[in-house]
Tab-separated table of C-alpha atoms in Angstrom:
chain	number	residue	atom	x	y	z
A	20	MET	CA	34.999	7.895	26.491
A	21	PRO	CA	35.145	4.641	24.491
A	22	LEU	CA	32.527	4.393	21.745
A	23	SER	CA	31.031	1.274	23.310
A	24	ARG	CA	27.840	1.187	21.295
A	25	VAL	CA	29.769	0.445	18.127
A	26	ARG	CA	30.420	-3.285	17.734
A	27	ILE	CA	33.039	-4.623	15.416
A	28	VAL	CA	31.864	-8.035	14.213
A	29	LEU	CA	34.399	-10.333	12.532
A	30	ILE	CA	32.991	-13.388	10.790
A	31	ALA	CA	34.865	-16.694	10.619
A	32	THR	CA	38.280	-15.067	10.670
A	33	SER	CA	41.002	-17.488	9.493
A	34	HIS	CA	44.124	-15.777	10.803
A	35	PRO	CA	44.258	-15.105	14.527
A	36	GLY	CA	46.816	-12.378	13.843
A	37	ASN	CA	44.107	-10.409	12.071
A	38	ILE	CA	41.904	-10.596	15.155
A	39	GLY	CA	44.714	-9.226	17.302
A	40	ALA	CA	45.565	-6.481	14.827
A	41	ALA	CA	41.887	-5.534	14.593
A	42	ALA	CA	41.682	-5.286	18.394
A	43	ARG	CA	44.667	-2.960	18.476
A	44	ALA	CA	43.235	-0.870	15.652
A	45	MET	CA	39.939	-0.613	17.539
A	46	LYS	CA	41.525	0.491	20.782
A	47	ASN	CA	43.633	3.060	18.942
A	48	MET	CA	40.372	4.559	17.732
A	49	CYS	CA	38.420	4.349	21.023
A	50	LEU	CA	36.322	1.293	20.108
A	51	ASP	CA	36.119	-1.553	22.607
A	52	LYS	CA	33.349	-4.002	21.633
A	53	LEU	CA	34.637	-6.933	19.610
A	54	VAL	CA	32.322	-9.783	18.586
A	55	LEU	CA	33.699	-12.881	16.866
A	56	VAL	CA	31.460	-15.193	14.858
A	57	ARG	CA	32.975	-18.679	14.719
A	58	PRO	CA	36.652	-17.648	14.585
A	59	ARG	CA	38.847	-20.468	13.289
A	60	LEU	CA	41.438	-20.172	16.067
A	61	PHE	CA	40.676	-18.171	19.179
A	62	PRO	CA	42.028	-17.509	21.727
A	63	HIS	CA	45.441	-17.855	20.111
A	64	GLU	CA	48.912	-16.530	20.783
A	65	GLY	CA	49.014	-15.052	17.274
A	66	ALA	CA	46.077	-12.831	18.186
A	67	THR	CA	47.564	-11.846	21.523
A	68	ALA	CA	50.896	-10.922	19.968
A	69	ARG	CA	49.395	-8.608	17.359
A	70	ALA	CA	46.991	-7.010	19.833
A	71	SER	CA	49.938	-5.397	21.598
A	72	GLY	CA	48.493	-3.291	24.406
A	73	ALA	CA	44.895	-4.093	23.459
A	74	GLY	CA	44.784	-7.525	25.101
A	75	GLU	CA	41.725	-6.663	27.180
A	76	LEU	CA	39.639	-6.300	24.029
A	77	LEU	CA	40.463	-9.910	23.215
A	78	GLU	CA	39.667	-11.032	26.751
A	79	ASN	CA	36.309	-9.263	26.604
A	80	ALA	CA	35.524	-10.350	23.054
A	81	ARG	CA	32.202	-12.136	22.687
A	82	CYS	CA	32.279	-15.367	20.660
A	83	VAL	CA	28.996	-16.355	19.022
A	84	ASP	CA	27.730	-18.878	16.478
A	85	SER	CA	25.975	-16.678	13.964
A	86	LEU	CA	25.844	-13.149	12.665
A	87	GLU	CA	22.243	-12.983	13.777
A	88	GLU	CA	23.348	-13.521	17.355
A	89	ALA	CA	26.165	-11.015	16.969
A	90	VAL	CA	23.870	-8.187	15.899
A	91	THR	CA	21.022	-8.782	18.331
A	92	GLY	CA	19.748	-5.471	19.616
A	93	CYS	CA	21.293	-3.450	16.794
A	94	ARG	CA	19.064	-1.244	14.710
A	95	LEU	CA	21.872	-0.370	12.371
A	96	VAL	CA	23.927	-3.131	10.771
A	97	ILE	CA	26.511	-2.142	8.186
A	98	GLY	CA	28.493	-4.709	6.230
A	99	ALA	CA	31.916	-4.078	4.745
A	100	SER	CA	31.937	-5.177	1.145
A	101	ALA	CA	35.089	-5.275	-0.929
A	102	ARG	CA	33.522	-5.339	-4.339
A	103	LEU	CA	30.626	-3.545	-5.851
A	104	ARG	CA	28.065	-6.248	-6.176
A	105	THR	CA	25.450	-6.485	-8.817
A	106	ILE	CA	22.867	-6.540	-6.066
A	107	THR	CA	21.167	-3.237	-5.495
A	108	TRP	CA	22.043	-2.153	-2.007
A	109	PRO	CA	22.452	1.189	-0.354
A	110	LEU	CA	26.230	1.569	-0.620
A	111	MET	CA	28.074	4.102	1.498
A	112	THR	CA	31.600	5.429	1.687
A	113	PRO	CA	33.461	5.016	5.004
A	114	ARG	CA	32.897	8.682	5.700
A	115	GLU	CA	29.158	8.479	5.087
A	116	THR	CA	29.079	5.375	7.242
A	117	ALA	CA	30.787	7.131	10.110
A	118	GLN	CA	28.341	10.036	9.855
A	119	LYS	CA	25.421	7.649	10.017
A	120	VAL	CA	26.866	5.750	12.973
A	121	VAL	CA	27.505	8.927	14.900
A	122	SER	CA	24.164	10.512	14.096
A	123	HIS	CA	22.332	7.500	15.559
A	124	TYR	CA	24.786	6.874	18.368
A	125	ASP	CA	22.461	7.966	21.158
A	126	GLU	CA	19.639	5.726	19.993
A	127	THR	CA	21.038	2.314	19.245
A	128	ASP	CA	23.916	-0.110	19.215
A	129	VAL	CA	25.519	-0.323	15.807
A	130	ALA	CA	27.336	-3.227	14.180
A	131	LEU	CA	30.096	-2.915	11.604
A	132	VAL	CA	30.419	-6.352	10.061
A	133	PHE	CA	33.521	-7.755	8.348
A	134	GLY	CA	33.431	-11.030	6.408
A	135	ARG	CA	35.972	-13.767	5.844
A	136	GLU	CA	39.466	-12.908	4.643
A	137	HIS	CA	38.991	-14.460	1.234
A	138	SER	CA	35.303	-14.690	0.588
A	139	GLY	CA	33.703	-11.825	2.503
A	140	LEU	CA	30.044	-12.061	3.494
A	141	THR	CA	27.611	-14.726	2.355
A	142	ASN	CA	24.260	-13.795	0.871
A	143	GLU	CA	22.574	-14.803	4.119
A	144	GLU	CA	24.859	-12.471	6.041
A	145	LEU	CA	24.315	-9.639	3.589
A	146	ASP	CA	20.610	-10.121	4.180
A	147	LEU	CA	21.095	-8.925	7.738
A	148	CYS	CA	22.792	-5.677	6.727
A	149	HIS	CA	20.882	-2.430	6.358
A	150	TYR	CA	23.725	-0.885	4.413
A	151	LEU	CA	26.990	-1.815	2.833
A	152	VAL	CA	30.173	0.206	3.075
A	153	ASN	CA	32.802	0.057	0.380
A	154	ILE	CA	36.308	1.317	1.092
A	155	PRO	CA	37.706	3.084	-1.976
A	156	THR	CA	40.762	1.247	-3.308
A	157	ASN	CA	42.920	0.614	-6.319
A	158	PRO	CA	40.560	-1.160	-8.717
A	159	ASP	CA	43.403	-3.468	-9.752
A	160	PHE	CA	44.270	-4.471	-6.201
A	161	SER	CA	41.253	-3.967	-4.077
A	162	SER	CA	41.528	-6.653	-1.441
A	163	LEU	CA	42.383	-4.953	1.828
A	164	ASN	CA	43.771	-6.830	4.776
A	165	LEU	CA	40.946	-7.411	7.262
A	166	ALA	CA	42.521	-5.489	10.132
A	167	MET	CA	43.319	-2.611	7.775
A	168	ALA	CA	39.671	-2.379	6.838
A	169	VAL	CA	38.748	-2.295	10.530
A	170	GLN	CA	41.377	0.387	11.075
A	171	LEU	CA	40.036	2.618	8.315
A	172	LEU	CA	36.425	2.429	9.404
A	173	ALA	CA	37.304	2.865	13.074
A	174	TYR	CA	39.352	5.921	12.158
A	175	GLU	CA	36.444	7.472	10.293
A	176	VAL	CA	34.119	6.739	13.215
A	177	LEU	CA	36.501	8.372	15.686
A	178	LEU	CA	36.855	11.438	13.462
A	179	ALA	CA	33.108	11.734	12.993
A	180	SER	CA	32.479	11.326	16.723
A	181	GLU	CA	34.837	14.171	17.451
A	182	GLU	CA	33.239	16.408	14.891
A	183	VAL	CA	30.318	16.785	17.342
A	184	THR	CA	27.746	16.359	14.598
A	185	PRO	CA	24.765	14.603	16.118
A	186	ALA	CA	22.435	17.280	14.718
A	187	SER	CA	21.694	15.848	11.281
A	188	GLN	CA	19.277	13.178	12.358
A	189	GLN	CA	18.569	10.714	9.620
A	190	GLY	CA	14.905	10.154	10.379
A	191	GLN	CA	13.482	7.190	12.270
A	192	LEU	CA	15.715	4.309	13.178
A	193	PRO	CA	14.906	0.941	11.643
A	194	ALA	CA	13.436	-1.732	13.898
A	195	GLU	CA	15.687	-4.241	15.594
A	196	VAL	CA	16.960	-7.141	13.543
A	197	GLU	CA	14.848	-9.711	15.424
A	198	LYS	CA	11.665	-7.811	14.597
A	199	PHE	CA	12.579	-7.559	10.977
A	200	GLU	CA	13.256	-11.295	10.859
A	201	GLY	CA	9.844	-11.919	12.398
A	202	PHE	CA	8.294	-9.868	9.630
A	203	VAL	CA	10.164	-11.773	6.906
A	204	GLN	CA	8.943	-15.080	8.321
A	205	HIS	CA	5.400	-13.760	8.442
A	206	LEU	CA	5.710	-12.578	4.851
A	207	GLU	CA	6.998	-15.970	3.721
A	208	GLN	CA	4.126	-17.770	5.439
A	209	THR	CA	1.591	-15.385	3.956
A	210	LEU	CA	2.879	-15.894	0.421
A	211	THR	CA	2.270	-19.599	0.857
A	212	ASP	CA	-1.145	-19.056	2.414
A	213	ILE	CA	-2.355	-16.855	-0.412
A	214	ASP	CA	-1.036	-19.343	-2.987
A	215	PHE	CA	1.505	-16.930	-4.344
A	216	SER	CA	4.544	-19.090	-3.901
A	217	ASP	CA	5.605	-22.632	-3.326
A	218	PRO	CA	7.613	-22.727	-0.104
A	219	ARG	CA	9.951	-25.332	-1.573
A	220	LYS	CA	11.153	-23.023	-4.318
A	221	SER	CA	10.709	-19.612	-2.831
A	222	ASP	CA	14.268	-18.938	-1.634
A	223	LYS	CA	15.195	-16.575	-4.432
A	224	LEU	CA	11.869	-14.824	-4.211
A	225	ILE	CA	12.171	-14.301	-0.475
A	226	ARG	CA	15.688	-12.965	-0.896
A	227	LYS	CA	14.467	-10.395	-3.389
A	228	LEU	CA	11.650	-9.302	-1.119
A	229	ARG	CA	13.858	-9.257	1.940
A	230	ARG	CA	16.326	-6.975	0.188
A	231	PHE	CA	13.594	-4.715	-0.950
A	232	PHE	CA	12.138	-4.319	2.525
A	233	MET	CA	15.556	-4.142	4.180
A	234	ARG	CA	16.438	-1.266	1.887
A	235	ALA	CA	13.419	0.644	3.098
A	236	ALA	CA	14.626	0.020	6.678
A	237	PRO	CA	11.153	-0.100	8.276
A	238	ASP	CA	10.782	1.216	11.806
A	239	ASP	CA	8.678	-0.456	14.523
A	240	GLU	CA	5.436	1.225	13.536
A	241	GLU	CA	5.848	0.379	9.872
A	242	LEU	CA	6.607	-3.251	10.637
A	243	ASN	CA	3.456	-3.461	12.745
A	244	LEU	CA	1.452	-1.964	9.919
A	245	LEU	CA	2.898	-4.352	7.343
A	246	ARG	CA	2.276	-7.335	9.585
A	247	GLY	CA	-1.296	-6.209	10.081
A	248	ILE	CA	-1.754	-6.251	6.327
A	249	LEU	CA	-0.207	-9.719	6.101
A	250	SER	CA	-2.577	-11.005	8.774
A	251	ALA	CA	-5.529	-9.567	6.898
A	252	ALA	CA	-4.326	-11.197	3.694
A	253	GLN	CA	-4.073	-14.482	5.549
A	254	GLY	CA	-7.709	-14.046	6.445
A	255	ARG	CA	-7.037	-13.811	10.128
A	256	LYS	CA	-8.453	-11.078	12.231
A	257	SER	CA	-6.612	-7.924	11.359
A	258	MET	CA	-4.564	-6.578	14.202
A	259	ARG	CA	-5.396	-3.046	13.213
A	260	ARG	CA	-9.179	-3.174	13.293
A	261	ASP	CA	-10.947	-2.667	16.547
A	262	GLU	CA	-14.208	-4.235	15.477
A	263	THR	CA	-14.566	-7.977	15.131
A	264	SER	CA	-13.715	-9.283	11.710
A	265	LYS	CA	-16.622	-10.409	9.598
A	266	GLU	CA	-15.889	-13.901	8.446
B	20	MET	CA	47.185	5.693	-12.687
B	21	PRO	CA	49.438	4.974	-9.657
B	22	LEU	CA	50.305	8.054	-7.641
B	23	SER	CA	53.986	7.589	-8.330
B	24	ARG	CA	55.122	10.983	-7.155
B	25	VAL	CA	54.208	10.144	-3.577
B	26	ARG	CA	56.993	8.241	-1.802
B	27	ILE	CA	56.441	6.313	1.356
B	28	VAL	CA	59.668	6.411	3.374
B	29	LEU	CA	60.094	3.965	6.261
B	30	ILE	CA	63.022	4.593	8.578
B	31	ALA	CA	64.917	1.770	10.303
B	32	THR	CA	61.924	-0.541	10.441
B	33	SER	CA	62.459	-3.408	12.941
B	34	HIS	CA	59.784	-5.884	11.831
B	35	PRO	CA	59.934	-7.007	8.218
B	36	GLY	CA	56.237	-7.904	8.462
B	37	ASN	CA	55.488	-4.211	8.804
B	38	ILE	CA	57.330	-3.468	5.579
B	39	GLY	CA	55.280	-6.089	3.754
B	40	ALA	CA	52.011	-4.885	5.234
B	41	ALA	CA	52.909	-1.298	4.336
B	42	ALA	CA	53.581	-2.339	0.748
B	43	ARG	CA	50.199	-4.022	0.500
B	44	ALA	CA	48.494	-0.988	2.052
B	45	MET	CA	50.228	1.263	-0.457
B	46	LYS	CA	49.233	-0.783	-3.455
B	47	ASN	CA	45.653	-0.968	-2.212
B	48	MET	CA	45.619	2.833	-2.323
B	49	CYS	CA	47.414	3.268	-5.672
B	50	LEU	CA	50.827	4.193	-4.253
B	51	ASP	CA	53.892	2.392	-5.613
B	52	LYS	CA	57.090	4.144	-4.479
B	53	LEU	CA	58.556	2.604	-1.335
B	54	VAL	CA	61.869	3.820	0.084
B	55	LEU	CA	63.514	2.048	3.020
B	56	VAL	CA	66.110	3.761	5.139
B	57	ARG	CA	68.361	1.172	6.795
B	58	PRO	CA	65.717	-1.538	7.377
B	59	ARG	CA	66.842	-4.036	10.023
B	60	LEU	CA	65.937	-7.101	7.944
B	61	PHE	CA	65.257	-6.752	4.237
B	62	PRO	CA	64.561	-8.549	1.992
B	63	HIS	CA	62.897	-11.021	4.313
B	64	GLU	CA	60.280	-13.721	3.974
B	65	GLY	CA	58.198	-12.013	6.707
B	66	ALA	CA	57.900	-8.966	4.474
B	67	THR	CA	57.067	-11.006	1.405
B	68	ALA	CA	54.353	-12.963	3.215
B	69	ARG	CA	52.540	-9.882	4.474
B	70	ALA	CA	52.842	-8.068	1.148
B	71	SER	CA	50.421	-10.556	-0.388
B	72	GLY	CA	49.892	-9.469	-3.983
B	73	ALA	CA	52.102	-6.386	-3.608
B	74	GLY	CA	55.421	-8.193	-3.963
B	75	GLU	CA	56.573	-5.995	-6.817
B	76	LEU	CA	56.590	-2.957	-4.521
B	77	LEU	CA	59.119	-4.771	-2.353
B	78	GLU	CA	61.193	-5.763	-5.367
B	79	ASN	CA	61.231	-2.174	-6.574
B	80	ALA	CA	61.786	-0.676	-3.120
B	81	ARG	CA	64.807	1.567	-2.893
B	82	CYS	CA	67.088	0.948	0.098
B	83	VAL	CA	69.154	3.933	1.234
B	84	ASP	CA	71.364	4.916	4.117
B	85	SER	CA	69.781	8.140	5.260
B	86	LEU	CA	66.547	10.086	5.207
B	87	GLU	CA	68.357	12.831	3.334
B	88	GLU	CA	69.038	10.425	0.514
B	89	ALA	CA	65.462	9.115	0.626
B	90	VAL	CA	63.903	12.533	0.114
B	91	THR	CA	66.236	13.825	-2.585
B	92	GLY	CA	64.246	15.725	-5.187
B	93	CYS	CA	61.214	16.252	-2.915
B	94	ARG	CA	59.982	19.763	-2.266
B	95	LEU	CA	57.459	18.529	0.227
B	96	VAL	CA	58.492	16.252	3.092
B	97	ILE	CA	55.897	15.362	5.693
B	98	GLY	CA	56.766	13.365	8.791
B	99	ALA	CA	54.285	11.172	10.661
B	100	SER	CA	54.427	11.900	14.341
B	101	ALA	CA	52.573	9.822	16.881
B	102	ARG	CA	52.653	12.255	19.734
B	103	LEU	CA	52.255	15.952	19.855
B	104	ARG	CA	55.764	17.092	20.497
B	105	THR	CA	56.816	20.069	22.470
B	106	ILE	CA	58.575	21.277	19.364
B	107	THR	CA	56.631	23.924	17.511
B	108	TRP	CA	56.016	22.544	14.100
B	109	PRO	CA	53.314	23.002	11.522
B	110	LEU	CA	51.080	20.074	12.471
B	111	MET	CA	48.451	18.758	10.061
B	112	THR	CA	45.690	16.180	10.158
B	113	PRO	CA	45.848	13.292	7.668
B	114	ARG	CA	43.121	14.967	5.648
B	115	GLU	CA	44.932	18.275	5.464
B	116	THR	CA	48.076	16.392	4.565
B	117	ALA	CA	46.353	14.633	1.698
B	118	GLN	CA	44.985	17.943	0.415
B	119	LYS	CA	48.432	19.429	0.452
B	120	VAL	CA	49.976	16.436	-1.279
B	121	VAL	CA	47.378	16.480	-4.011
B	122	SER	CA	47.453	20.212	-4.497
B	123	HIS	CA	51.206	20.117	-5.146
B	124	TYR	CA	51.167	16.841	-7.024
B	125	ASP	CA	51.895	18.353	-10.438
B	126	GLU	CA	54.861	20.311	-9.179
B	127	THR	CA	56.970	17.983	-7.113
B	128	ASP	CA	57.662	14.581	-5.671
B	129	VAL	CA	56.375	14.272	-2.129
B	130	ALA	CA	57.668	12.148	0.760
B	131	LEU	CA	55.573	10.813	3.617
B	132	VAL	CA	58.053	9.752	6.269
B	133	PHE	CA	57.419	7.154	8.986
B	134	GLY	CA	59.856	6.663	11.872
B	135	ARG	CA	60.913	3.628	13.908
B	136	GLU	CA	58.252	1.398	15.475
B	137	HIS	CA	59.133	2.409	19.013
B	138	SER	CA	60.929	5.695	18.865
B	139	GLY	CA	59.635	7.502	15.795
B	140	LEU	CA	61.759	10.183	14.153
B	141	THR	CA	64.964	11.668	15.566
B	142	ASN	CA	65.401	15.403	15.828
B	143	GLU	CA	67.760	15.322	12.858
B	144	GLU	CA	65.109	13.569	10.801
B	145	LEU	CA	62.423	15.981	11.932
B	146	ASP	CA	64.662	18.769	10.707
B	147	LEU	CA	64.182	17.481	7.177
B	148	CYS	CA	60.373	17.637	7.375
B	149	HIS	CA	58.424	20.644	6.166
B	150	TYR	CA	55.369	19.548	8.102
B	151	LEU	CA	54.303	16.928	10.601
B	152	VAL	CA	51.120	14.924	10.375
B	153	ASN	CA	49.423	13.541	13.449
B	154	ILE	CA	46.836	10.791	13.139
B	155	PRO	CA	43.997	11.325	15.644
B	156	THR	CA	43.852	8.458	18.151
B	157	ASN	CA	42.710	7.414	21.589
B	158	PRO	CA	44.831	9.583	23.883
B	159	ASP	CA	45.233	6.598	26.240
B	160	PHE	CA	46.437	4.259	23.502
B	161	SER	CA	47.899	6.321	20.754
B	162	SER	CA	50.630	4.145	19.308
B	163	LEU	CA	49.474	2.922	15.920
B	164	ASN	CA	51.057	-0.007	14.186
B	165	LEU	CA	53.422	1.331	11.510
B	166	ALA	CA	51.635	-0.275	8.557
B	167	MET	CA	48.281	0.965	9.887
B	168	ALA	CA	49.618	4.516	9.882
B	169	VAL	CA	50.782	4.049	6.283
B	170	GLN	CA	47.344	2.654	5.413
B	171	LEU	CA	45.471	5.614	6.877
B	172	LEU	CA	47.603	8.252	5.174
B	173	ALA	CA	47.589	6.401	1.864
B	174	TYR	CA	43.787	6.154	2.087
B	175	GLU	CA	43.443	9.885	2.627
B	176	VAL	CA	45.773	10.577	-0.286
B	177	LEU	CA	43.767	8.309	-2.586
B	178	LEU	CA	40.502	9.946	-1.532
B	179	ALA	CA	41.890	13.429	-2.032
B	180	SER	CA	43.224	12.471	-5.447
B	181	GLU	CA	39.822	11.169	-6.481
B	182	GLU	CA	37.784	13.874	-4.774
B	183	VAL	CA	35.339	13.606	-7.638
B	184	THR	CA	34.207	10.418	-5.836
B	185	PRO	CA	30.959	9.208	-7.293
B	186	ALA	CA	31.472	6.231	-4.890
B	187	SER	CA	28.017	5.838	-3.465
B	188	GLN	CA	26.464	4.124	-6.429
B	189	GLN	CA	22.808	3.651	-5.754
B	190	GLY	CA	22.246	0.683	-8.006
B	191	GLN	CA	19.063	0.344	-10.062
B	192	LEU	CA	16.970	3.320	-10.975
B	193	PRO	CA	13.532	3.423	-9.395
B	194	ALA	CA	10.513	2.810	-11.588
B	195	GLU	CA	8.724	5.700	-13.267
B	196	VAL	CA	6.282	7.723	-11.240
B	197	GLU	CA	3.222	6.445	-13.138
B	198	LYS	CA	4.149	2.878	-12.366
B	199	PHE	CA	4.619	3.656	-8.728
B	200	GLU	CA	1.224	5.386	-8.644
B	201	GLY	CA	-0.343	2.351	-10.258
B	202	PHE	CA	1.103	0.237	-7.506
B	203	VAL	CA	-0.204	2.523	-4.775
B	204	GLN	CA	-3.724	2.362	-6.257
B	205	HIS	CA	-3.502	-1.391	-6.454
B	206	LEU	CA	-2.350	-1.505	-2.834
B	207	GLU	CA	-5.232	0.703	-1.729
B	208	GLN	CA	-7.780	-1.480	-3.536
B	209	THR	CA	-6.270	-4.639	-2.086
B	210	LEU	CA	-6.433	-3.299	1.465
B	211	THR	CA	-10.145	-2.780	0.972
B	212	ASP	CA	-10.611	-6.183	-0.650
B	213	ILE	CA	-8.897	-8.031	2.169
B	214	ASP	CA	-10.920	-6.114	4.736
B	215	PHE	CA	-7.926	-4.374	6.156
B	216	SER	CA	-9.136	-0.833	5.759
B	217	ASP	CA	-12.180	1.235	5.162
B	218	PRO	CA	-11.638	3.252	1.966
B	219	ARG	CA	-13.470	6.224	3.448
B	220	LYS	CA	-10.941	6.652	6.242
B	221	SER	CA	-7.774	5.241	4.814
B	222	ASP	CA	-6.065	8.452	3.684
B	223	LYS	CA	-3.616	8.604	6.549
B	224	LEU	CA	-2.870	4.912	6.275
B	225	ILE	CA	-2.192	5.103	2.556
B	226	ARG	CA	0.056	8.087	3.070
B	227	LYS	CA	2.140	6.132	5.569
B	228	LEU	CA	2.433	3.158	3.260
B	229	ARG	CA	3.196	5.331	0.284
B	230	ARG	CA	6.057	6.977	2.141
B	231	PHE	CA	7.406	3.657	3.223
B	232	PHE	CA	7.415	2.194	-0.277
B	233	MET	CA	8.651	5.420	-1.831
B	234	ARG	CA	11.626	5.354	0.506
B	235	ALA	CA	12.580	1.916	-0.782
B	236	ALA	CA	12.424	3.301	-4.339
B	237	PRO	CA	11.322	0.073	-6.024
B	238	ASP	CA	12.491	-0.588	-9.552
B	239	ASP	CA	10.298	-2.073	-12.298
B	240	GLU	CA	10.964	-5.667	-11.378
B	241	GLU	CA	10.220	-5.087	-7.712
B	242	LEU	CA	6.975	-3.287	-8.507
B	243	ASN	CA	5.879	-6.201	-10.676
B	244	LEU	CA	6.676	-8.600	-7.874
B	245	LEU	CA	4.758	-6.560	-5.299
B	246	ARG	CA	1.768	-6.253	-7.606
B	247	GLY	CA	1.809	-9.993	-8.147
B	248	ILE	CA	1.544	-10.465	-4.397
B	249	LEU	CA	-1.311	-7.973	-4.187
B	250	SER	CA	-3.197	-9.832	-6.915
B	251	ALA	CA	-2.704	-13.111	-5.091
B	252	ALA	CA	-3.968	-11.532	-1.883
B	253	GLN	CA	-7.012	-10.303	-3.786
B	254	GLY	CA	-7.644	-13.906	-4.692
B	255	ARG	CA	-7.141	-13.327	-8.370
B	256	LYS	CA	-4.932	-15.498	-10.410
B	257	SER	CA	-1.399	-14.629	-9.519
B	258	MET	CA	0.524	-13.024	-12.322
B	259	ARG	CA	3.636	-14.854	-11.291
B	260	ARG	CA	2.422	-18.416	-11.390
B	261	ASP	CA	2.520	-20.306	-14.618
B	262	GLU	CA	0.154	-23.033	-13.578
B	263	THR	CA	-3.555	-22.370	-13.217
B	264	SER	CA	-4.614	-21.161	-9.803
B	265	LYS	CA	-6.509	-23.698	-7.727
B	266	GLU	CA	-9.661	-22.049	-6.558
């Protein structure tokens, strides 16, 4: 019954009350997997008080050190973003997000990621997200309380899950986050090897490329293909050719 | 701009924090008319703290002695009900409720009525409601926090009022088709040059890669970047480096 493949990931939450309120909101909407990345104060009585009858979600919450660790094994990572950023990113409404989560529910764990109360997600954290979700709000007062944002998305996920709409498959699932990271590292190394970039000043370049490839959400086969091309560009034996490489 | 004909009516609220959180939730969703029926503690610093930037909703909140007084002038009164009651009552979902509110918005003030934290609405209060709205929840843990319930209904009302939601902005426009084709040809040539593929049998491979890159819908800048990498892999002078290439 609980939608256990949907993780709610809260990053560096300042107010323990928000963690408790988020847990209650989750349980109200049949979610039960809470992952906390470096919470400021946890466990904490302020969290327990606001959780009301959802204390077991706090007890079972997983505490980790990085978002990367929190989303391990997820092939769908969706970050909640308060503002429209200048960055080009596939941006979804909560309803579209819930549809996507539900349509892939049988195939993978999914992470819905919520940033810090005041500053949201860092660029490095955004880099790990396949999509961003923006909750429509009053443009003059757009900053939602963290637990409220969790409540709204959890509500949409519950509604979508009850709509019994698996049907509309969205194509292949992207590869797991770890595999994608492996590809990005390989890409970075290759750019140095082929004299395209200086590793000491390539941060901005790599971010651009990472976003580009993340947007395309490559699946396992595509990542293998891309890595084969990188290896060939590096002058190593291509992984795709059967015959021995002619050096 | 604010949806001022929609009143949020809170009856005999026990926790001032809930009043503050409800005010913030309302302002986030463009609602600004708060009516309090016999609040236990109000004004109160607990309400002010949770209201965050929505303090003026608390200052302008109307305090009255009865629900009857709170809904004066409304031709549409909708009560939030946590449980399905045995009473036969026209019961709506939050989405249906929002549709109804918006469809009558030009004709009348509307009241969305929320009962006490633990006991909801009395029969006498229900008698004043034209409809009830039930928020879908986990049947084993259905009691929503009061402010969360306000947040969810306010969100649905905002969405319904905007309906024409362009929301999912897709950022930059992709590059023109000719440019994309130029990139694909460059990619194909590079794969041959780096000994990755045999041009006579690479059709299927190129098709796969083309689909992958097409899905990411690169813009002009991204195409230039990718072509720079291809040139570097071909061993030609990279278009991106200013200094002379060291051969």
